Amino acid sequence: MGRIFNVSGDCKPALHYMVNIDSRLEQIREMIGRGEYFTMNRARQYGKTTTLRALGRFLREEYRVISLDFQMMSEAKFRTENAFSNAFLEVFLRKVREEMDSFSEEMASGIRELEKEAENRREKLELVELFQYLSRFCGLSDRPVVLIIDEVDSATNNQVFLDFLAQLRGYYIDRDETPTFRSVILAGVYDVKNIRRKIRPEEEHKENSPWNIAVDFNVDMSFSPEDIAGMLSEYEADHHTGMDVSGIAALIYDYTSGYPFLVSRICKLIDEDVAGENRFPGTKEAWTEQGVIEAVKILMQEKNTLFESLTGKINDYEDLRSMLYVLLFQGQTIIYNPDDRVVDMAMMFGFVKVENGCVAVANRIFETRLYNYFLTVGNAQSGEMYRAALQSKNQFIRNGCLDMTLILKKFTEHFDEIYGDQDRKFLEEDGRRYFLLYLRPIINGTGNYYIESRTRNMERTDVIVDYNGEQFVIEMKLWRGNAYNLRGEQQLTDYLDYYHLRKGYMISFNFNKKKKTGVKELRFGDKILVEAVV
């Protein structure tokens, strides 16, 4: 069996199609060469473990790399100083023994003596002695030693862990006088500087704080379109699908912004699930624009650990939830401020990124998943608009095609009937949300939608709908008078050119009491605009 796309555990070059990360490894090696202490902190399933495993191989000729994983140590091992010290040293020495064949006889003899001493001290072994043994190993080593601890934040609720970090900090600071690690890499979701959020408040002001020595880790671990194209080129060399490698890579990047798990998941779905379906009988048909869209539809409907982690964080942090809701549904501009605790948290967990000095949702997949989440929590699905759309669903689909004009017409009627007497503030904040709520049960299972982030603001939001190979652009905007409306119509026609479409749709939320609600069709040159006034 040949290589496959992998989304479970670390990627292995012999088994999996991978992005070439050599340039990232070189950047990390430069940090190690400078003797830096840092946290490789990225969101869940962002390729941290794959990078660390590859880094170990990359550094093998120059350093002694001891790579540990705190998830492999049970919670009981962190309850007492003695239990932790024994567990850590045992795992550390096990890793050392794996390299024994490459040690000189003098080095191997010294390590055997160290092991014997440690065995005799097990019942009384504490952190001070643990670090004395670690220092002795570094002194015996024929090469500089690099310590890597993966999943480090799995232990951060524990006082013993904080004491361990404090000792590690002390030895690192004295590295010019005492043999110790050349570089320390702690990998996890939380930055060392943000680990404080996971501990008790009274611990934040400990003397000799272990988080004030870590340098920033600025290596970009996301995949660029070129990175994705390189991986797809390897796949194409094996399978000869005839795909437009650069075009498909760019489209996958448009949906994922290079989030490693999402890139690999879409590729895996195309290869293993989309290919062979009725519309995509083989890999040639699957590795197309429509095949990517189909894979995205499957991804949006599945339950996986990444999406569960995202929704878990929203449920755990009310401030984070509120910020994302305002960003998505009200189009409010949030200026990036590194001192804003909520924004910093959203970036650490992978929800958002910074674009042109402002906060934006990290990628199109997350954005649509978040929209779906907010549309279904609470009583939204049992609301009258949702039920109205669900009851009318069959009339909107004709011969497998979506009748968007009829959707706008029925939405206008139902909205006016149910919410026509609501105040202006309600319409401004919730009108667009209710259209998405109306749309979702109609296209669910067959189509996708996403928000065009380049046009989303407090005045305007563009929704792109993909349904059975057909694409629709719907602009939702607040009415600001005829002149503004004409500009909006021109913007939409320009946007149709971008998507190579002749027909577009607009929903205007109009607060004029003399307004005339309903749907009308307008022509602008060779373009047709269907406008609904609510």
Short mmCIF file of C-alpha atoms in Angstrom, two decimals:
data_model
loop_
_atom_site.label_atom_id
_atom_site.label_comp_id
_atom_site.label_asym_id
_atom_site.label_seq_id
_atom_site.Cartn_x
_atom_site.Cartn_y
_atom_site.Cartn_z
CA MET A 1 0.00 0.00 0.00
CA GLY A 2 1.25 3.47 -0.89
CA ARG A 3 1.40 6.61 1.20
CA ILE A 4 -1.75 8.24 2.53
CA PHE A 5 -2.80 11.61 3.96
CA ASN A 6 -2.60 11.49 7.74
CA VAL A 7 -4.64 13.30 10.41
CA SER A 8 -3.93 10.99 13.38
CA GLY A 9 -0.73 11.38 15.34
CA ASP A 10 2.56 12.51 13.87
CA CYS A 11 3.28 12.21 10.16
CA LYS A 12 6.00 9.83 8.94
CA PRO A 13 7.65 10.53 5.57
CA ALA A 14 7.68 6.88 4.53
CA LEU A 15 3.96 6.43 5.21
CA HIS A 16 2.32 9.80 4.67
CA TYR A 17 2.12 12.65 2.19
CA MET A 18 3.68 15.61 3.99
CA VAL A 19 4.51 19.24 3.52
CA ASN A 20 8.26 19.83 3.43
CA ILE A 21 9.06 21.57 6.73
CA ASP A 22 12.86 21.76 6.40
CA SER A 23 12.85 25.57 6.36
CA ARG A 24 10.93 25.63 9.65
CA LEU A 25 13.32 23.10 11.19
CA GLU A 26 16.24 25.28 10.15
CA GLN A 27 14.68 28.29 11.89
CA ILE A 28 14.24 26.26 15.06
CA ARG A 29 17.82 24.98 14.82
CA GLU A 30 19.01 28.59 14.75
CA MET A 31 17.10 29.25 17.99
CA ILE A 32 18.70 26.18 19.56
CA GLY A 33 22.10 27.32 18.33
CA ARG A 34 21.55 30.53 20.28
CA GLY A 35 20.75 28.44 23.34
CA GLU A 36 17.17 29.67 23.67
CA TYR A 37 14.40 28.48 25.99
CA PHE A 38 10.98 28.67 24.34
CA THR A 39 7.52 27.20 24.04
CA MET A 40 6.28 25.88 20.72
CA ASN A 41 2.73 26.95 21.50
CA ARG A 42 0.11 26.44 18.81
CA ALA A 43 -3.54 25.44 18.74
CA ARG A 44 -4.67 21.84 18.82
CA GLN A 45 -3.62 19.63 15.89
CA TYR A 46 -1.34 22.25 14.42
CA GLY A 47 1.52 19.88 13.63
CA LYS A 48 3.50 20.35 16.86
CA THR A 49 4.26 16.66 17.45
CA THR A 50 5.15 16.04 13.80
CA THR A 51 7.52 19.02 13.91
CA LEU A 52 9.14 17.85 17.14
CA ARG A 53 9.71 14.32 15.83
CA ALA A 54 11.20 15.71 12.63
CA LEU A 55 13.32 18.12 14.68
CA GLY A 56 14.81 15.23 16.63
CA ARG A 57 15.95 13.60 13.39
CA PHE A 58 17.12 16.96 12.01
CA LEU A 59 19.37 17.64 15.02
CA ARG A 60 20.68 14.10 15.52
CA GLU A 61 24.22 14.67 14.23
CA GLU A 62 24.77 17.89 16.17
CA TYR A 63 22.94 17.46 19.50
CA ARG A 64 21.78 14.86 21.99
CA VAL A 65 18.01 15.32 21.84
CA ILE A 66 15.94 14.03 24.77
CA SER A 67 12.28 14.25 23.80
CA LEU A 68 9.58 13.50 26.41
CA ASP A 69 5.77 13.61 26.38
CA PHE A 70 3.96 14.58 29.59
CA GLN A 71 0.78 12.94 28.35
CA MET A 72 2.56 9.61 28.79
CA MET A 73 2.90 10.28 32.51
CA SER A 74 -0.21 9.54 34.57
CA GLU A 75 -1.78 12.24 36.73
CA ALA A 76 -0.71 10.33 39.84
CA LYS A 77 2.93 10.98 38.95
CA PHE A 78 2.38 14.73 39.50
CA ARG A 79 0.83 14.47 42.97
CA THR A 80 4.04 14.40 44.98
CA GLU A 81 7.55 15.64 44.40
CA ASN A 82 9.01 12.16 44.88
CA ALA A 83 6.55 10.52 42.45
CA PHE A 84 7.21 13.16 39.80
CA SER A 85 11.00 13.06 40.21
CA ASN A 86 11.08 9.28 39.87
CA ALA A 87 8.73 9.25 36.88
CA PHE A 88 10.61 12.01 35.07
CA LEU A 89 14.02 10.44 35.63
CA GLU A 90 12.76 7.02 34.58
CA VAL A 91 11.40 8.34 31.28
CA PHE A 92 14.50 10.49 30.75
CA LEU A 93 16.90 7.57 31.26
CA ARG A 94 14.78 5.32 29.06
CA LYS A 95 15.28 7.82 26.23
CA VAL A 96 18.99 7.95 27.00
CA ARG A 97 19.29 4.16 26.83
CA GLU A 98 17.79 4.20 23.33
CA GLU A 99 20.95 6.06 22.22
CA MET A 100 23.49 3.96 24.17
CA ASP A 101 24.94 2.33 21.05
CA SER A 102 26.21 5.72 19.89
CA PHE A 103 27.91 6.61 23.22
CA SER A 104 31.60 6.28 23.93
CA GLU A 105 32.55 3.69 26.55
CA GLU A 106 33.44 6.46 29.00
CA MET A 107 30.10 8.20 28.54
CA ALA A 108 28.13 4.93 28.75
CA SER A 109 29.99 3.94 31.93
CA GLY A 110 29.22 7.28 33.57
CA ILE A 111 25.52 6.95 32.71
CA ARG A 112 25.35 3.41 34.12
CA GLU A 113 26.86 4.69 37.36
CA LEU A 114 24.33 7.56 37.43
CA GLU A 115 21.46 5.10 36.95
CA LYS A 116 22.71 2.92 39.81
CA GLU A 117 22.90 5.90 42.19
CA ALA A 118 19.42 7.09 41.19
CA GLU A 119 17.98 3.61 41.76
CA ASN A 120 19.28 3.61 45.32
CA ARG A 121 17.68 7.00 46.00
CA ARG A 122 14.22 6.31 44.57
CA GLU A 123 12.35 6.46 47.87
CA LYS A 124 13.86 9.83 48.75
CA LEU A 125 14.42 11.33 45.29
CA GLU A 126 13.23 14.93 45.06
CA LEU A 127 13.54 17.72 42.49
CA VAL A 128 16.88 19.00 43.77
CA GLU A 129 18.50 15.59 43.28
CA LEU A 130 16.65 15.03 39.99
CA PHE A 131 18.26 18.13 38.54
CA GLN A 132 21.64 17.15 39.92
CA TYR A 133 21.37 13.89 37.95
CA LEU A 134 20.20 15.75 34.84
CA SER A 135 23.13 18.12 35.18
CA ARG A 136 25.54 15.21 35.50
CA PHE A 137 24.17 13.69 32.31
CA CYS A 138 24.69 16.97 30.47
CA GLY A 139 28.25 17.04 31.78
CA LEU A 140 28.87 13.49 30.55
CA SER A 141 27.37 14.09 27.10
CA ASP A 142 29.68 14.33 24.11
CA ARG A 143 27.30 16.83 22.48
CA PRO A 144 25.13 19.69 23.70
CA VAL A 145 21.81 18.37 25.07
CA VAL A 146 18.42 19.64 23.93
CA LEU A 147 15.41 18.90 26.16
CA ILE A 148 11.99 18.73 24.48
CA ILE A 149 8.78 18.20 26.47
CA ASP A 150 5.61 17.74 24.42
CA GLU A 151 2.08 18.29 25.81
CA VAL A 152 3.65 20.23 28.65
CA ASP A 153 0.41 22.02 29.53
CA SER A 154 -1.31 18.74 30.39
CA ALA A 155 0.37 19.03 33.80
CA THR A 156 -0.06 22.73 34.51
CA ASN A 157 -2.71 22.43 37.20
CA ASN A 158 -0.15 20.95 39.52
CA GLN A 159 2.14 22.60 42.06
CA VAL A 160 4.85 20.00 41.47
CA PHE A 161 4.98 21.03 37.83
CA LEU A 162 5.47 24.68 38.82
CA ASP A 163 8.30 23.70 41.14
CA PHE A 164 9.84 21.67 38.29
CA LEU A 165 9.69 24.72 36.00
CA ALA A 166 11.28 26.88 38.68
CA GLN A 167 14.20 24.43 39.00
CA LEU A 168 14.52 24.24 35.21
CA ARG A 169 14.64 28.04 35.07
CA GLY A 170 17.36 28.18 37.73
CA TYR A 171 19.62 25.69 35.95
CA TYR A 172 19.02 27.40 32.61
CA ILE A 173 20.00 30.80 34.02
CA ASP A 174 23.22 29.30 35.49
CA ARG A 175 24.11 27.36 32.31
CA ASP A 176 27.44 29.18 31.96
CA GLU A 177 28.52 27.79 35.34
CA THR A 178 26.65 24.48 35.66
CA PRO A 179 26.30 21.74 33.01
CA THR A 180 22.72 21.78 31.76
CA PHE A 181 20.62 21.73 28.61
CA ARG A 182 21.75 23.82 25.65
CA SER A 183 18.14 24.59 24.82
CA VAL A 184 14.72 23.83 26.30
CA ILE A 185 11.59 23.43 24.16
CA LEU A 186 8.20 23.13 25.86
CA ALA A 187 5.41 22.28 23.41
CA GLY A 188 1.70 22.75 24.01
CA VAL A 189 -1.29 24.98 23.37
CA TYR A 190 -0.39 27.37 26.18
CA ASP A 191 2.65 29.59 25.92
CA VAL A 192 4.85 29.37 29.03
CA LYS A 193 3.82 32.98 29.69
CA ASN A 194 0.16 32.00 29.48
CA ILE A 195 0.40 28.89 31.64
CA ARG A 196 -0.56 31.18 34.53
CA ARG A 197 -4.14 31.07 33.24
CA LYS A 198 -4.32 27.41 34.17
CA ILE A 199 -3.11 27.74 37.76
CA ARG A 200 -4.49 29.21 40.94
CA PRO A 201 -4.49 33.05 41.08
CA GLU A 202 -2.26 33.13 44.15
CA GLU A 203 0.50 31.40 42.14
CA GLU A 204 0.76 34.22 39.61
CA HIS A 205 3.16 36.25 41.73
CA LYS A 206 5.57 33.51 42.76
CA GLU A 207 9.16 34.69 43.14
CA ASN A 208 11.53 33.41 40.44
CA SER A 209 8.59 33.01 38.07
CA PRO A 210 9.43 30.25 35.56
CA TRP A 211 7.73 32.05 32.67
CA ASN A 212 9.84 35.19 32.49
CA ILE A 213 12.77 33.72 30.56
CA ALA A 214 11.07 32.19 27.51
CA VAL A 215 11.67 33.90 24.17
CA ASP A 216 8.89 34.28 21.61
CA PHE A 217 8.42 31.44 19.12
CA ASN A 218 7.66 33.17 15.83
CA VAL A 219 8.14 30.31 13.37
CA ASP A 220 5.14 30.13 11.03
CA MET A 221 3.85 26.56 11.21
CA SER A 222 0.89 27.09 8.89
CA PHE A 223 1.08 25.77 5.32
CA SER A 224 1.38 28.21 2.44
CA PRO A 225 -0.22 27.50 -0.97
CA GLU A 226 3.26 26.55 -2.17
CA ASP A 227 3.68 24.11 0.74
CA ILE A 228 0.35 22.47 -0.10
CA ALA A 229 1.23 22.34 -3.80
CA GLY A 230 4.49 20.54 -2.95
CA MET A 231 2.58 17.86 -1.04
CA LEU A 232 0.00 17.50 -3.82
CA SER A 233 2.78 17.21 -6.41
CA GLU A 234 4.06 14.11 -4.59
CA TYR A 235 0.53 12.68 -4.59
CA GLU A 236 0.12 13.52 -8.29
CA ALA A 237 3.39 11.78 -9.15
CA ASP A 238 1.97 8.59 -7.62
CA HIS A 239 -1.64 8.79 -8.88
CA HIS A 240 -1.58 10.80 -12.15
CA THR A 241 -5.00 12.43 -11.68
CA GLY A 242 -4.33 15.34 -14.00
CA MET A 243 -5.27 17.83 -11.27
CA ASP A 244 -4.36 21.50 -11.47
CA VAL A 245 -1.91 21.26 -8.57
CA SER A 246 -1.43 24.98 -7.95
CA GLY A 247 -5.14 25.73 -8.42
CA ILE A 248 -6.29 22.99 -6.02
CA ALA A 249 -3.62 24.01 -3.49
CA ALA A 250 -4.80 27.63 -3.64
CA LEU A 251 -8.44 26.58 -3.17
CA ILE A 252 -7.60 24.39 -0.15
CA TYR A 253 -5.63 27.30 1.28
CA ASP A 254 -8.62 29.63 0.75
CA TYR A 255 -10.71 27.38 3.00
CA THR A 256 -8.06 26.57 5.63
CA SER A 257 -5.56 29.46 5.67
CA GLY A 258 -2.99 26.68 5.95
CA TYR A 259 -4.16 25.16 9.25
CA PRO A 260 -2.25 21.83 9.06
CA PHE A 261 -5.00 19.49 10.29
CA LEU A 262 -7.63 21.07 8.04
CA VAL A 263 -5.35 20.89 4.98
CA SER A 264 -4.61 17.21 5.55
CA ARG A 265 -8.22 16.39 6.41
CA ILE A 266 -9.58 17.90 3.19
CA CYS A 267 -6.94 16.04 1.15
CA LYS A 268 -7.73 12.78 2.94
CA LEU A 269 -11.48 13.21 2.36
CA ILE A 270 -10.95 13.88 -1.35
CA ASP A 271 -8.72 10.83 -1.72
CA GLU A 272 -10.68 8.37 0.40
CA ASP A 273 -14.30 9.58 0.55
CA VAL A 274 -15.08 11.86 -2.39
CA ALA A 275 -13.38 9.71 -5.03
CA GLY A 276 -15.76 6.87 -5.84
CA GLU A 277 -18.99 8.78 -5.21
CA ASN A 278 -21.58 9.03 -8.00
CA ARG A 279 -20.52 12.53 -9.01
CA PHE A 280 -16.82 11.71 -8.62
CA PRO A 281 -16.26 8.16 -9.92
CA GLY A 282 -12.47 8.37 -9.73
CA THR A 283 -9.56 10.45 -8.47
CA LYS A 284 -9.52 12.44 -11.71
CA GLU A 285 -13.00 13.78 -11.01
CA ALA A 286 -12.40 14.13 -7.26
CA TRP A 287 -9.31 16.34 -7.48
CA THR A 288 -11.25 19.27 -8.92
CA GLU A 289 -12.83 22.43 -7.54
CA GLN A 290 -16.13 20.61 -7.03
CA GLY A 291 -14.31 17.74 -5.33
CA VAL A 292 -12.74 20.17 -2.84
CA ILE A 293 -16.16 21.73 -2.17
CA GLU A 294 -17.62 18.25 -1.58
CA ALA A 295 -14.82 17.42 0.89
CA VAL A 296 -15.47 20.68 2.73
CA LYS A 297 -19.18 19.78 2.98
CA ILE A 298 -18.26 16.42 4.56
CA LEU A 299 -15.81 18.11 6.93
CA MET A 300 -18.43 20.62 8.06
CA GLN A 301 -20.79 17.82 9.04
CA GLU A 302 -18.34 15.62 10.90
CA LYS A 303 -17.48 15.50 14.55
CA ASN A 304 -13.77 15.49 15.28
CA THR A 305 -11.49 16.30 18.18
CA LEU A 306 -10.46 19.68 16.76
CA PHE A 307 -14.03 20.97 16.46
CA GLU A 308 -14.89 19.52 19.87
CA SER A 309 -11.94 21.42 21.35
CA LEU A 310 -13.13 24.68 19.76
CA THR A 311 -16.68 24.40 21.05
CA GLY A 312 -15.36 23.31 24.45
CA LYS A 313 -13.34 26.52 24.74
CA ILE A 314 -16.38 28.62 23.75
CA ASN A 315 -18.43 26.94 26.46
CA ASP A 316 -15.67 27.39 29.04
CA TYR A 317 -14.96 31.09 28.39
CA GLU A 318 -17.97 33.39 28.20
CA ASP A 319 -15.88 36.44 27.21
CA LEU A 320 -14.41 34.51 24.28
CA ARG A 321 -17.87 33.44 23.19
CA SER A 322 -19.19 37.01 23.31
CA MET A 323 -16.25 38.39 21.32
CA LEU A 324 -16.65 35.82 18.55
CA TYR A 325 -20.41 36.46 18.33
CA VAL A 326 -19.89 40.20 17.92
CA LEU A 327 -17.16 39.62 15.33
CA LEU A 328 -19.27 37.22 13.27
CA PHE A 329 -22.82 38.53 13.38
CA GLN A 330 -22.44 42.24 13.96
CA GLY A 331 -19.39 42.75 11.77
CA GLN A 332 -17.77 44.84 14.47
CA THR A 333 -14.13 45.76 13.89
CA ILE A 334 -11.91 44.59 16.73
CA ILE A 335 -8.51 46.28 16.74
CA TYR A 336 -5.72 43.93 17.74
CA ASN A 337 -4.34 44.76 21.16
CA PRO A 338 -1.75 42.32 22.56
CA ASP A 339 -2.78 43.35 26.08
CA ASP A 340 -6.42 42.37 25.52
CA ARG A 341 -6.82 39.15 27.50
CA VAL A 342 -9.74 37.82 25.45
CA VAL A 343 -8.09 38.51 22.08
CA ASP A 344 -4.86 36.95 23.32
CA MET A 345 -6.79 33.87 24.44
CA ALA A 346 -8.61 33.61 21.09
CA MET A 347 -5.28 33.73 19.24
CA MET A 348 -3.66 31.16 21.54
CA PHE A 349 -6.51 28.71 21.00
CA GLY A 350 -6.37 29.25 17.21
CA PHE A 351 -9.75 30.96 16.74
CA VAL A 352 -8.43 34.19 15.25
CA LYS A 353 -5.53 35.80 13.46
CA VAL A 354 -4.41 39.38 12.87
CA GLU A 355 -5.04 40.99 9.48
CA ASN A 356 -4.16 44.63 8.81
CA GLY A 357 -4.07 45.34 12.52
CA CYS A 358 -7.53 43.87 13.15
CA VAL A 359 -8.79 40.56 14.53
CA ALA A 360 -10.26 38.09 12.00
CA VAL A 361 -11.46 34.51 12.33
CA ALA A 362 -8.51 32.20 11.59
CA ASN A 363 -9.93 30.50 8.51
CA ARG A 364 -13.10 29.94 6.49
CA ILE A 365 -13.69 26.46 7.93
CA PHE A 366 -13.64 27.72 11.52
CA GLU A 367 -15.79 30.69 10.58
CA THR A 368 -18.55 28.56 9.07
CA ARG A 369 -18.34 26.06 11.92
CA LEU A 370 -18.70 28.93 14.40
CA TYR A 371 -21.67 30.34 12.50
CA ASN A 372 -23.30 26.92 12.62
CA TYR A 373 -22.59 26.69 16.34
CA PHE A 374 -24.13 30.05 17.16
CA LEU A 375 -27.12 29.34 14.92
CA THR A 376 -27.95 26.12 16.75
CA VAL A 377 -27.19 26.83 20.42
CA GLY A 378 -29.97 27.80 22.77
CA ASN A 379 -33.44 27.95 21.23
CA ALA A 380 -32.38 28.93 17.72
CA GLN A 381 -33.33 25.65 16.02
CA SER A 382 -36.75 25.61 17.66
CA GLY A 383 -37.39 29.23 16.61
CA GLU A 384 -40.14 30.21 14.22
CA MET A 385 -37.83 31.19 11.34
CA TYR A 386 -36.05 27.84 11.46
CA ARG A 387 -39.33 25.95 11.49
CA ALA A 388 -40.70 28.07 8.64
CA ALA A 389 -37.68 27.24 6.47
CA LEU A 390 -37.82 23.56 7.37
CA GLN A 391 -41.51 23.31 6.50
CA SER A 392 -40.99 25.03 3.15
CA LYS A 393 -37.73 23.25 2.27
CA ASN A 394 -39.06 21.00 -0.51
CA GLN A 395 -40.41 23.85 -2.65
CA PHE A 396 -36.95 25.48 -2.82
CA ILE A 397 -35.33 22.51 -4.59
CA ARG A 398 -36.33 21.88 -8.19
CA ASN A 399 -34.65 19.11 -10.19
CA GLY A 400 -31.74 19.19 -7.78
CA CYS A 401 -31.28 22.96 -8.21
CA LEU A 402 -31.70 25.66 -5.59
CA ASP A 403 -34.31 28.37 -6.29
CA MET A 404 -32.60 31.26 -4.51
CA THR A 405 -35.13 33.83 -5.75
CA LEU A 406 -37.94 31.91 -4.06
CA ILE A 407 -35.86 31.57 -0.89
CA LEU A 408 -35.49 35.36 -0.71
CA LYS A 409 -39.19 35.87 -1.41
CA LYS A 410 -40.30 33.44 1.31
CA PHE A 411 -37.70 34.73 3.77
CA THR A 412 -39.02 38.28 3.31
CA GLU A 413 -42.60 37.13 3.88
CA HIS A 414 -41.80 35.02 6.93
CA PHE A 415 -39.49 37.61 8.47
CA ASP A 416 -42.03 40.41 8.08
CA GLU A 417 -44.79 38.20 9.47
CA ILE A 418 -42.79 37.06 12.52
CA TYR A 419 -40.55 40.03 13.33
CA GLY A 420 -42.06 43.00 11.48
CA ASP A 421 -42.96 44.81 14.69
CA GLN A 422 -39.51 44.47 16.29
CA ASP A 423 -37.43 47.60 16.91
CA ARG A 424 -34.58 48.82 14.77
CA LYS A 425 -31.83 47.61 17.13
CA PHE A 426 -33.13 44.04 16.83
CA LEU A 427 -33.01 44.18 13.04
CA GLU A 428 -29.49 45.62 12.95
CA GLU A 429 -28.04 43.01 15.30
CA ASP A 430 -30.09 39.93 14.39
CA GLY A 431 -31.44 40.34 10.85
CA ARG A 432 -28.47 38.74 9.14
CA ARG A 433 -28.34 35.97 11.71
CA TYR A 434 -31.94 35.08 10.96
CA PHE A 435 -31.29 34.81 7.22
CA LEU A 436 -28.48 32.32 7.88
CA LEU A 437 -30.76 30.48 10.27
CA TYR A 438 -33.40 30.36 7.51
CA LEU A 439 -30.91 29.26 4.84
CA ARG A 440 -29.15 26.50 6.75
CA PRO A 441 -31.90 23.82 6.93
CA ILE A 442 -32.63 24.37 3.23
CA ILE A 443 -29.11 23.58 2.00
CA ASN A 444 -28.07 21.28 4.86
CA GLY A 445 -26.76 17.90 3.69
CA THR A 446 -26.25 19.01 0.09
CA GLY A 447 -24.76 22.48 0.07
CA ASN A 448 -22.28 24.66 1.92
CA TYR A 449 -22.14 28.33 2.73
CA TYR A 450 -19.42 30.65 3.93
CA ILE A 451 -19.01 34.35 4.59
CA GLU A 452 -16.72 36.36 2.34
CA SER A 453 -14.55 37.92 5.03
CA ARG A 454 -13.21 40.67 2.79
CA THR A 455 -16.64 42.29 2.64
CA ARG A 456 -18.00 41.59 6.11
CA ASN A 457 -18.53 44.68 8.27
CA MET A 458 -21.30 46.37 10.22
CA GLU A 459 -22.94 47.53 6.98
CA ARG A 460 -22.49 44.58 4.67
CA THR A 461 -21.99 40.82 4.70
CA ASP A 462 -21.67 38.62 1.61
CA VAL A 463 -22.70 34.97 1.80
CA ILE A 464 -21.38 32.49 -0.77
CA VAL A 465 -23.51 29.36 -1.23
CA ASP A 466 -22.33 26.23 -3.07
CA TYR A 467 -25.12 23.83 -3.97
CA ASN A 468 -24.78 20.86 -6.35
CA GLY A 469 -22.07 22.54 -8.40
CA GLU A 470 -23.89 25.90 -8.58
CA GLN A 471 -22.72 29.01 -6.77
CA PHE A 472 -24.77 31.91 -5.38
CA VAL A 473 -23.63 35.27 -4.00
CA ILE A 474 -26.03 36.96 -1.56
CA GLU A 475 -25.24 40.39 -0.15
CA MET A 476 -26.89 41.28 3.15
CA LYS A 477 -26.79 44.98 3.98
CA LEU A 478 -28.37 47.68 6.08
CA TRP A 479 -30.35 50.30 4.13
CA ARG A 480 -28.70 53.72 4.24
CA GLY A 481 -30.66 55.52 1.52
CA ASN A 482 -30.90 55.26 -2.26
CA ALA A 483 -27.39 56.56 -2.99
CA TYR A 484 -25.81 54.01 -0.68
CA ASN A 485 -28.01 51.30 -2.13
CA LEU A 486 -26.87 52.11 -5.66
CA ARG A 487 -23.25 51.85 -4.57
CA GLY A 488 -24.04 48.47 -3.02
CA GLU A 489 -25.60 47.27 -6.25
CA GLN A 490 -22.50 48.31 -8.18
CA GLN A 491 -20.26 46.54 -5.64
CA LEU A 492 -22.29 43.38 -6.04
CA THR A 493 -22.05 43.45 -9.84
CA ASP A 494 -18.27 43.86 -9.53
CA TYR A 495 -18.24 40.94 -7.15
CA LEU A 496 -20.19 38.80 -9.63
CA ASP A 497 -17.44 39.44 -12.16
CA TYR A 498 -14.94 38.05 -9.64
CA TYR A 499 -16.98 34.85 -9.29
CA HIS A 500 -17.81 34.68 -13.02
CA LEU A 501 -21.55 34.84 -12.33
CA ARG A 502 -24.33 36.71 -14.13
CA LYS A 503 -26.90 36.62 -11.35
CA GLY A 504 -26.60 37.92 -7.81
CA TYR A 505 -28.85 38.44 -4.80
CA MET A 506 -29.25 41.17 -2.20
CA ILE A 507 -31.17 41.43 1.06
CA SER A 508 -31.65 45.02 2.29
CA PHE A 509 -32.75 45.50 5.87
CA ASN A 510 -34.69 48.77 5.57
CA PHE A 511 -35.82 50.75 8.62
CA ASN A 512 -37.84 53.32 6.70
CA LYS A 513 -41.43 53.08 7.92
CA LYS A 514 -42.64 53.87 4.38
CA LYS A 515 -40.55 51.09 2.87
CA LYS A 516 -42.09 48.66 0.42
CA THR A 517 -41.07 45.10 1.27
CA GLY A 518 -40.79 42.39 -1.33
CA VAL A 519 -38.54 41.05 -4.08
CA LYS A 520 -37.69 42.70 -7.39
CA GLU A 521 -35.36 41.91 -10.27
CA LEU A 522 -32.97 44.55 -11.64
CA ARG A 523 -30.65 44.52 -14.65
CA PHE A 524 -27.20 46.08 -14.80
CA GLY A 525 -25.68 45.49 -18.23
CA ASP A 526 -25.37 41.73 -18.56
CA LYS A 527 -25.97 41.16 -14.82
CA ILE A 528 -29.24 40.33 -13.07
CA LEU A 529 -29.73 41.41 -9.46
CA VAL A 530 -32.54 39.97 -7.36
CA GLU A 531 -33.13 42.31 -4.43
CA ALA A 532 -35.26 41.55 -1.36
CA VAL A 533 -36.26 44.44 0.89
CA VAL A 534 -37.07 43.43 4.47
#
